[in-house]
Amino acid sequence: MYAHSIPSEVNLPPSPPFSVHNSYSHNSATADEVAKGVFIGPLTIFKDSSYLDSHPNIRLLISLTDKSLSPALFTHKYSNSLVHKCLSYDPSVEICKVSQLYNICKTISLCMAAAGGSISCLIFCEDGNRVSALVAVCYLIYSRGWSVGESLNTVKEHRRSVEFTEEDVKVLVTFWDICIATKRVESSGRSYNKQARDREEEDEYDYEIVSRKRVR
């Protein structure tokens, strides 16, 4: 794997291990745009439709909550909407696993690309902090190629209630390593394909030259 250090300005207060039901006294009751087109927030957003009505550009909704906690408004209105795309992931199935995070980020990226980058995404969890923030940081790493430190600090800067544990950062570093390794493999594959196309074009050119000489 590729070594990557976290900047010293990333403050990691001691926290309990990852838990779906962690709560914080400083929770924000609404969502925040932590990067252009990327919002994170709590379940309370769905107490009514006012927030999404006032943010019509938010079309992709990512639920990171236990199905038993999924708001009725989300389940019955937005999940069946022709306007909104809704995806649900259950944190109790170890959503902090790197493979799951990678799949979520890939899906979000594909959905955003399919819309031509013209929509925004709301990632929400029970308290609107740790789980949704973890996914948001991973998405910035995955989609924008940002470093762990830059992505993490950007999210923390725009949503002050977010706190990350040392275990979270280890997950993020591993995620970053995988993204870098994957991009190198993909880049190598593209380079190989380009070389193959170039050889084919050279062969076609040589064949054309030989054919012309024969005609003469």
mmCIF file of N, CA and C in Angstrom, residues 35-129:
data_model
loop_
_atom_site.group_PDB
_atom_site.id
_atom_site.type_symbol
_atom_site.label_atom_id
_atom_site.label_comp_id
_atom_site.label_asym_id
_atom_site.label_seq_id
_atom_site.Cartn_x
_atom_site.Cartn_y
_atom_site.Cartn_z
ATOM 1 N N ALA A 35 -19.078 20.606 0.529
ATOM 2 C CA ALA A 35 -18.321 20.857 -0.697
ATOM 3 C C ALA A 35 -19.371 21.129 -1.762
ATOM 4 N N LYS A 36 -18.976 21.711 -2.854
ATOM 5 C CA LYS A 36 -19.959 22.075 -3.865
ATOM 6 C C LYS A 36 -20.766 20.854 -4.305
ATOM 7 N N GLY A 37 -22.080 20.926 -4.095
ATOM 8 C CA GLY A 37 -22.964 19.851 -4.520
ATOM 9 C C GLY A 37 -23.057 18.682 -3.569
ATOM 10 N N VAL A 38 -22.377 18.767 -2.412
ATOM 11 C CA VAL A 38 -22.382 17.659 -1.448
ATOM 12 C C VAL A 38 -22.862 18.172 -0.087
ATOM 13 N N PHE A 39 -24.042 17.706 0.331
ATOM 14 C CA PHE A 39 -24.627 18.098 1.611
ATOM 15 C C PHE A 39 -24.640 16.901 2.560
ATOM 16 N N ILE A 40 -24.489 17.167 3.852
ATOM 17 C CA ILE A 40 -24.696 16.117 4.845
ATOM 18 C C ILE A 40 -25.626 16.664 5.925
ATOM 19 N N GLY A 41 -26.454 15.769 6.483
ATOM 20 C CA GLY A 41 -27.405 16.228 7.483
ATOM 21 C C GLY A 41 -28.040 15.080 8.249
ATOM 22 N N PRO A 42 -28.926 15.396 9.207
ATOM 23 C CA PRO A 42 -29.556 14.397 10.070
ATOM 24 C C PRO A 42 -30.939 13.980 9.575
ATOM 25 N N LEU A 43 -31.492 12.981 10.239
ATOM 26 C CA LEU A 43 -32.831 12.495 9.910
ATOM 27 C C LEU A 43 -33.893 13.569 10.072
ATOM 28 N N THR A 44 -33.670 14.498 10.984
ATOM 29 C CA THR A 44 -34.697 15.501 11.277
ATOM 30 C C THR A 44 -35.042 16.370 10.078
ATOM 31 N N ILE A 45 -34.200 16.355 9.062
ATOM 32 C CA ILE A 45 -34.504 17.095 7.836
ATOM 33 C C ILE A 45 -35.837 16.636 7.255
ATOM 34 N N PHE A 46 -36.127 15.354 7.454
ATOM 35 C CA PHE A 46 -37.319 14.774 6.839
ATOM 36 C C PHE A 46 -38.550 14.814 7.739
ATOM 37 N N LYS A 47 -38.541 15.701 8.727
ATOM 38 C CA LYS A 47 -39.751 15.881 9.537
ATOM 39 C C LYS A 47 -40.849 16.494 8.672
ATOM 40 N N ASP A 48 -40.425 17.232 7.641
ATOM 41 C CA ASP A 48 -41.348 17.744 6.622
ATOM 42 C C ASP A 48 -40.531 17.960 5.347
ATOM 43 N N SER A 49 -41.158 18.484 4.330
ATOM 44 C CA SER A 49 -40.475 18.616 3.035
ATOM 45 C C SER A 49 -39.869 19.999 2.819
ATOM 46 N N SER A 50 -39.875 20.842 3.853
ATOM 47 C CA SER A 50 -39.450 22.230 3.673
ATOM 48 C C SER A 50 -37.995 22.363 3.221
ATOM 49 N N TYR A 51 -37.104 21.522 3.770
ATOM 50 C CA TYR A 51 -35.693 21.668 3.418
ATOM 51 C C TYR A 51 -35.457 21.341 1.945
ATOM 52 N N LEU A 52 -35.969 20.223 1.488
ATOM 53 C CA LEU A 52 -35.754 19.856 0.088
ATOM 54 C C LEU A 52 -36.540 20.764 -0.848
ATOM 55 N N ASP A 53 -37.669 21.282 -0.389
ATOM 56 C CA ASP A 53 -38.421 22.240 -1.208
ATOM 57 C C ASP A 53 -37.604 23.508 -1.426
ATOM 58 N N SER A 54 -36.820 23.879 -0.427
ATOM 59 C CA SER A 54 -35.999 25.091 -0.534
ATOM 60 C C SER A 54 -34.646 24.825 -1.192
ATOM 61 N N HIS A 55 -34.354 23.556 -1.454
ATOM 62 C CA HIS A 55 -33.117 23.176 -2.145
ATOM 63 C C HIS A 55 -33.463 22.236 -3.306
ATOM 64 N N PRO A 56 -34.126 22.766 -4.329
ATOM 65 C CA PRO A 56 -34.597 21.923 -5.440
ATOM 66 C C PRO A 56 -33.495 21.230 -6.224
ATOM 67 N N ASN A 57 -32.262 21.718 -6.078
ATOM 68 C CA ASN A 57 -31.170 21.097 -6.825
ATOM 69 C C ASN A 57 -30.704 19.788 -6.195
ATOM 70 N N ILE A 58 -31.103 19.532 -4.939
ATOM 71 C CA ILE A 58 -30.752 18.266 -4.288
ATOM 72 C C ILE A 58 -31.673 17.181 -4.833
ATOM 73 N N ARG A 59 -31.128 16.336 -5.675
ATOM 74 C CA ARG A 59 -31.929 15.294 -6.328
ATOM 75 C C ARG A 59 -31.495 13.889 -5.939
ATOM 76 N N LEU A 60 -30.277 13.766 -5.413
ATOM 77 C CA LEU A 60 -29.760 12.453 -5.024
ATOM 78 C C LEU A 60 -29.726 12.368 -3.503
ATOM 79 N N LEU A 61 -30.464 11.411 -2.942
ATOM 80 C CA LEU A 61 -30.570 11.264 -1.491
ATOM 81 C C LEU A 61 -29.946 9.943 -1.065
ATOM 82 N N ILE A 62 -28.960 10.018 -0.188
ATOM 83 C CA ILE A 62 -28.262 8.827 0.291
ATOM 84 C C ILE A 62 -28.587 8.623 1.763
ATOM 85 N N SER A 63 -29.342 7.580 2.062
ATOM 86 C CA SER A 63 -29.727 7.285 3.440
ATOM 87 C C SER A 63 -28.736 6.312 4.067
ATOM 88 N N LEU A 64 -28.175 6.701 5.204
ATOM 89 C CA LEU A 64 -27.234 5.851 5.936
ATOM 90 C C LEU A 64 -27.825 5.541 7.308
ATOM 91 N N THR A 65 -29.023 5.013 7.311
ATOM 92 C CA THR A 65 -29.728 4.744 8.560
ATOM 93 C C THR A 65 -30.309 3.337 8.566
ATOM 94 N N ASP A 66 -30.497 2.826 9.752
ATOM 95 C CA ASP A 66 -31.195 1.556 9.913
ATOM 96 C C ASP A 66 -32.591 1.699 9.311
ATOM 97 N N LYS A 67 -33.047 0.695 8.595
ATOM 98 C CA LYS A 67 -34.350 0.782 7.932
ATOM 99 C C LYS A 67 -35.475 1.087 8.911
ATOM 100 N N SER A 68 -35.334 0.607 10.143
ATOM 101 C CA SER A 68 -36.373 0.850 11.143
ATOM 102 C C SER A 68 -36.442 2.321 11.543
ATOM 103 N N LEU A 69 -35.373 3.076 11.254
ATOM 104 C CA LEU A 69 -35.334 4.495 11.598
ATOM 105 C C LEU A 69 -35.600 5.391 10.397
ATOM 106 N N SER A 70 -35.742 4.798 9.226
ATOM 107 C CA SER A 70 -35.926 5.579 8.008
ATOM 108 C C SER A 70 -37.200 6.418 8.096
ATOM 109 N N PRO A 71 -37.108 7.722 7.895
ATOM 110 C CA PRO A 71 -38.279 8.597 8.009
ATOM 111 C C PRO A 71 -39.374 8.214 7.020
ATOM 112 N N ALA A 72 -40.621 8.308 7.463
ATOM 113 C CA ALA A 72 -41.755 7.952 6.605
ATOM 114 C C ALA A 72 -41.784 8.821 5.353
ATOM 115 N N LEU A 73 -41.436 10.104 5.510
ATOM 116 C CA LEU A 73 -41.443 11.016 4.367
ATOM 117 C C LEU A 73 -40.450 10.558 3.307
ATOM 118 N N PHE A 74 -39.274 10.118 3.754
ATOM 119 C CA PHE A 74 -38.264 9.629 2.814
ATOM 120 C C PHE A 74 -38.741 8.352 2.139
ATOM 121 N N THR A 75 -39.274 7.430 2.943
ATOM 122 C CA THR A 75 -39.695 6.125 2.426
ATOM 123 C C THR A 75 -40.862 6.227 1.464
ATOM 124 N N HIS A 76 -41.861 7.015 1.825
ATOM 125 C CA HIS A 76 -43.106 7.029 1.056
ATOM 126 C C HIS A 76 -43.195 8.125 -0.004
ATOM 127 N N LYS A 77 -42.475 9.216 0.199
ATOM 128 C CA LYS A 77 -42.539 10.296 -0.788
ATOM 129 C C LYS A 77 -41.345 10.296 -1.732
ATOM 130 N N TYR A 78 -40.162 10.427 -1.167
ATOM 131 C CA TYR A 78 -38.991 10.614 -2.022
ATOM 132 C C TYR A 78 -38.503 9.320 -2.675
ATOM 133 N N SER A 79 -38.658 8.200 -1.988
ATOM 134 C CA SER A 79 -38.211 6.934 -2.575
ATOM 135 C C SER A 79 -39.028 6.559 -3.805
ATOM 136 N N ASN A 80 -40.255 7.065 -3.872
ATOM 137 C CA ASN A 80 -41.130 6.769 -5.007
ATOM 138 C C ASN A 80 -41.226 7.942 -5.978
ATOM 139 N N SER A 81 -40.359 8.920 -5.776
ATOM 140 C CA SER A 81 -40.398 10.124 -6.598
ATOM 141 C C SER A 81 -39.718 9.907 -7.946
ATOM 142 N N LEU A 82 -40.242 10.591 -8.962
ATOM 143 C CA LEU A 82 -39.613 10.555 -10.277
ATOM 144 C C LEU A 82 -38.534 11.632 -10.378
ATOM 145 N N VAL A 83 -38.509 12.511 -9.396
ATOM 146 C CA VAL A 83 -37.554 13.620 -9.395
ATOM 147 C C VAL A 83 -36.282 13.268 -8.639
ATOM 148 N N HIS A 84 -36.439 12.539 -7.540
ATOM 149 C CA HIS A 84 -35.301 12.215 -6.684
ATOM 150 C C HIS A 84 -34.838 10.770 -6.872
ATOM 151 N N LYS A 85 -33.536 10.592 -6.792
ATOM 152 C CA LYS A 85 -32.939 9.259 -6.799
ATOM 153 C C LYS A 85 -32.543 8.952 -5.366
ATOM 154 N N CYS A 86 -33.053 7.852 -4.820
ATOM 155 C CA CYS A 86 -32.789 7.520 -3.422
ATOM 156 C C CYS A 86 -32.029 6.200 -3.302
ATOM 157 N N LEU A 87 -30.994 6.210 -2.480
ATOM 158 C CA LEU A 87 -30.213 5.010 -2.212
ATOM 159 C C LEU A 87 -30.121 4.830 -0.707
ATOM 160 N N SER A 88 -30.271 3.604 -0.239
ATOM 161 C CA SER A 88 -30.243 3.340 1.200
ATOM 162 C C SER A 88 -29.161 2.327 1.555
ATOM 163 N N TYR A 89 -28.424 2.624 2.601
ATOM 164 C CA TYR A 89 -27.393 1.723 3.110
ATOM 165 C C TYR A 89 -27.562 1.625 4.620
ATOM 166 N N ASP A 90 -27.502 0.420 5.144
ATOM 167 C CA ASP A 90 -27.708 0.184 6.566
ATOM 168 C C ASP A 90 -26.372 0.194 7.308
ATOM 169 N N PRO A 91 -26.130 1.174 8.172
ATOM 170 C CA PRO A 91 -24.851 1.247 8.897
ATOM 171 C C PRO A 91 -24.585 0.034 9.777
ATOM 172 N N SER A 92 -25.639 -0.675 10.173
ATOM 173 C CA SER A 92 -25.440 -1.839 11.039
ATOM 174 C C SER A 92 -24.711 -2.957 10.312
ATOM 175 N N VAL A 93 -24.645 -2.844 8.970
ATOM 176 C CA VAL A 93 -23.909 -3.832 8.185
ATOM 177 C C VAL A 93 -22.504 -3.285 7.920
ATOM 178 N N GLU A 94 -21.916 -2.732 8.969
ATOM 179 C CA GLU A 94 -20.532 -2.245 8.932
ATOM 180 C C GLU A 94 -20.270 -1.326 7.750
ATOM 181 N N ILE A 95 -20.988 -0.226 7.708
ATOM 182 C CA ILE A 95 -20.832 0.704 6.596
ATOM 183 C C ILE A 95 -19.449 1.349 6.577
ATOM 184 N N CYS A 96 -18.725 1.260 7.706
ATOM 185 C CA CYS A 96 -17.392 1.859 7.736
ATOM 186 C C CYS A 96 -16.352 0.973 7.063
ATOM 187 N N LYS A 97 -16.753 -0.198 6.606
ATOM 188 C CA LYS A 97 -15.831 -1.047 5.864
ATOM 189 C C LYS A 97 -15.434 -0.353 4.564
ATOM 190 N N VAL A 98 -14.164 -0.433 4.222
ATOM 191 C CA VAL A 98 -13.653 0.282 3.061
ATOM 192 C C VAL A 98 -14.342 -0.157 1.771
ATOM 193 N N SER A 99 -14.587 -1.447 1.614
ATOM 194 C CA SER A 99 -15.220 -1.931 0.387
ATOM 195 C C SER A 99 -16.617 -1.354 0.219
ATOM 196 N N GLN A 100 -17.353 -1.253 1.321
ATOM 197 C CA GLN A 100 -18.695 -0.678 1.265
ATOM 198 C C GLN A 100 -18.628 0.809 0.946
ATOM 199 N N LEU A 101 -17.696 1.506 1.555
ATOM 200 C CA LEU A 101 -17.527 2.930 1.289
ATOM 201 C C LEU A 101 -17.159 3.169 -0.173
ATOM 202 N N TYR A 102 -16.303 2.313 -0.705
ATOM 203 C CA TYR A 102 -15.885 2.461 -2.103
ATOM 204 C C TYR A 102 -17.079 2.278 -3.033
ATOM 205 N N ASN A 103 -17.907 1.282 -2.754
ATOM 206 C CA ASN A 103 -19.082 1.031 -3.584
ATOM 207 C C ASN A 103 -20.075 2.188 -3.519
ATOM 208 N N ILE A 104 -20.255 2.745 -2.319
ATOM 209 C CA ILE A 104 -21.167 3.883 -2.161
ATOM 210 C C ILE A 104 -20.663 5.077 -2.974
ATOM 211 N N CYS A 105 -19.382 5.380 -2.851
ATOM 212 C CA CYS A 105 -18.805 6.524 -3.560
ATOM 213 C C CYS A 105 -18.865 6.339 -5.071
ATOM 214 N N LYS A 106 -18.622 5.130 -5.514
ATOM 215 C CA LYS A 106 -18.694 4.842 -6.945
ATOM 216 C C LYS A 106 -20.108 5.046 -7.457
ATOM 217 N N THR A 107 -21.100 4.591 -6.682
ATOM 218 C CA THR A 107 -22.501 4.741 -7.074
ATOM 219 C C THR A 107 -22.906 6.209 -7.107
ATOM 220 N N ILE A 108 -22.507 6.965 -6.082
ATOM 221 C CA ILE A 108 -22.817 8.395 -6.051
ATOM 222 C C ILE A 108 -22.204 9.084 -7.261
ATOM 223 N N SER A 109 -20.954 8.768 -7.551
ATOM 224 C CA SER A 109 -20.248 9.381 -8.669
ATOM 225 C C SER A 109 -20.939 9.083 -9.996
ATOM 226 N N LEU A 110 -21.382 7.843 -10.173
ATOM 227 C CA LEU A 110 -22.076 7.460 -11.407
ATOM 228 C C LEU A 110 -23.398 8.205 -11.545
ATOM 229 N N CYS A 111 -24.129 8.328 -10.441
ATOM 230 C CA CYS A 111 -25.414 9.036 -10.463
ATOM 231 C C CYS A 111 -25.218 10.516 -10.780
ATOM 232 N N MET A 112 -24.206 11.112 -10.178
ATOM 233 C CA MET A 112 -23.927 12.528 -10.420
ATOM 234 C C MET A 112 -23.499 12.749 -11.870
ATOM 235 N N ALA A 113 -22.681 11.834 -12.383
ATOM 236 C CA ALA A 113 -22.213 11.948 -13.764
ATOM 237 C C ALA A 113 -23.359 11.773 -14.747
ATOM 238 N N ALA A 114 -24.282 10.856 -14.431
ATOM 239 C CA ALA A 114 -25.428 10.605 -15.309
ATOM 240 C C ALA A 114 -26.306 11.846 -15.437
ATOM 241 N N ALA A 115 -26.286 12.674 -14.403
ATOM 242 C CA ALA A 115 -27.078 13.907 -14.416
ATOM 243 C C ALA A 115 -26.274 15.081 -14.970
ATOM 244 N N GLY A 116 -25.096 14.781 -15.469
ATOM 245 C CA GLY A 116 -24.263 15.823 -16.048
ATOM 246 C C GLY A 116 -23.677 16.784 -15.036
ATOM 247 N N GLY A 117 -23.615 16.335 -13.777
ATOM 248 C CA GLY A 117 -23.058 17.192 -12.739
ATOM 249 C C GLY A 117 -23.941 18.369 -12.381
ATOM 250 N N SER A 118 -25.218 18.306 -12.786
ATOM 251 C CA SER A 118 -26.122 19.440 -12.568
ATOM 252 C C SER A 118 -26.950 19.321 -11.298
ATOM 253 N N ILE A 119 -26.770 18.248 -10.539
ATOM 254 C CA ILE A 119 -27.555 18.043 -9.323
ATOM 255 C C ILE A 119 -26.657 18.013 -8.092
ATOM 256 N N SER A 120 -27.293 18.120 -6.940
ATOM 257 C CA SER A 120 -26.566 18.013 -5.675
ATOM 258 C C SER A 120 -26.987 16.747 -4.957
ATOM 259 N N CYS A 121 -26.174 16.353 -3.993
ATOM 260 C CA CYS A 121 -26.392 15.107 -3.262
ATOM 261 C C CYS A 121 -26.513 15.402 -1.766
ATOM 262 N N LEU A 122 -27.498 14.792 -1.122
ATOM 263 C CA LEU A 122 -27.651 14.899 0.327
ATOM 264 C C LEU A 122 -27.372 13.538 0.947
ATOM 265 N N ILE A 123 -26.354 13.476 1.787
ATOM 266 C CA ILE A 123 -25.992 12.246 2.492
ATOM 267 C C ILE A 123 -26.440 12.424 3.940
ATOM 268 N N PHE A 124 -27.363 11.594 4.394
ATOM 269 C CA PHE A 124 -27.859 11.804 5.756
ATOM 270 C C PHE A 124 -27.810 10.537 6.591
ATOM 271 N N CYS A 125 -27.624 10.740 7.888
ATOM 272 C CA CYS A 125 -27.605 9.649 8.852
ATOM 273 C C CYS A 125 -28.388 10.094 10.083
ATOM 274 N N GLU A 126 -28.374 9.284 11.126
ATOM 275 C CA GLU A 126 -29.201 9.569 12.296
ATOM 276 C C GLU A 126 -28.913 10.942 12.906
ATOM 277 N N ASP A 127 -27.638 11.242 13.148
ATOM 278 C CA ASP A 127 -27.312 12.523 13.777
ATOM 279 C C ASP A 127 -26.738 13.545 12.808
ATOM 280 N N GLY A 128 -26.529 13.139 11.563
ATOM 281 C CA GLY A 128 -26.008 14.073 10.571
ATOM 282 C C GLY A 128 -24.541 14.373 10.707
ATOM 283 N N ASN A 129 -23.829 13.551 11.443
ATOM 284 C CA ASN A 129 -22.419 13.826 11.679
ATOM 285 C C ASN A 129 -21.496 12.703 11.223
#
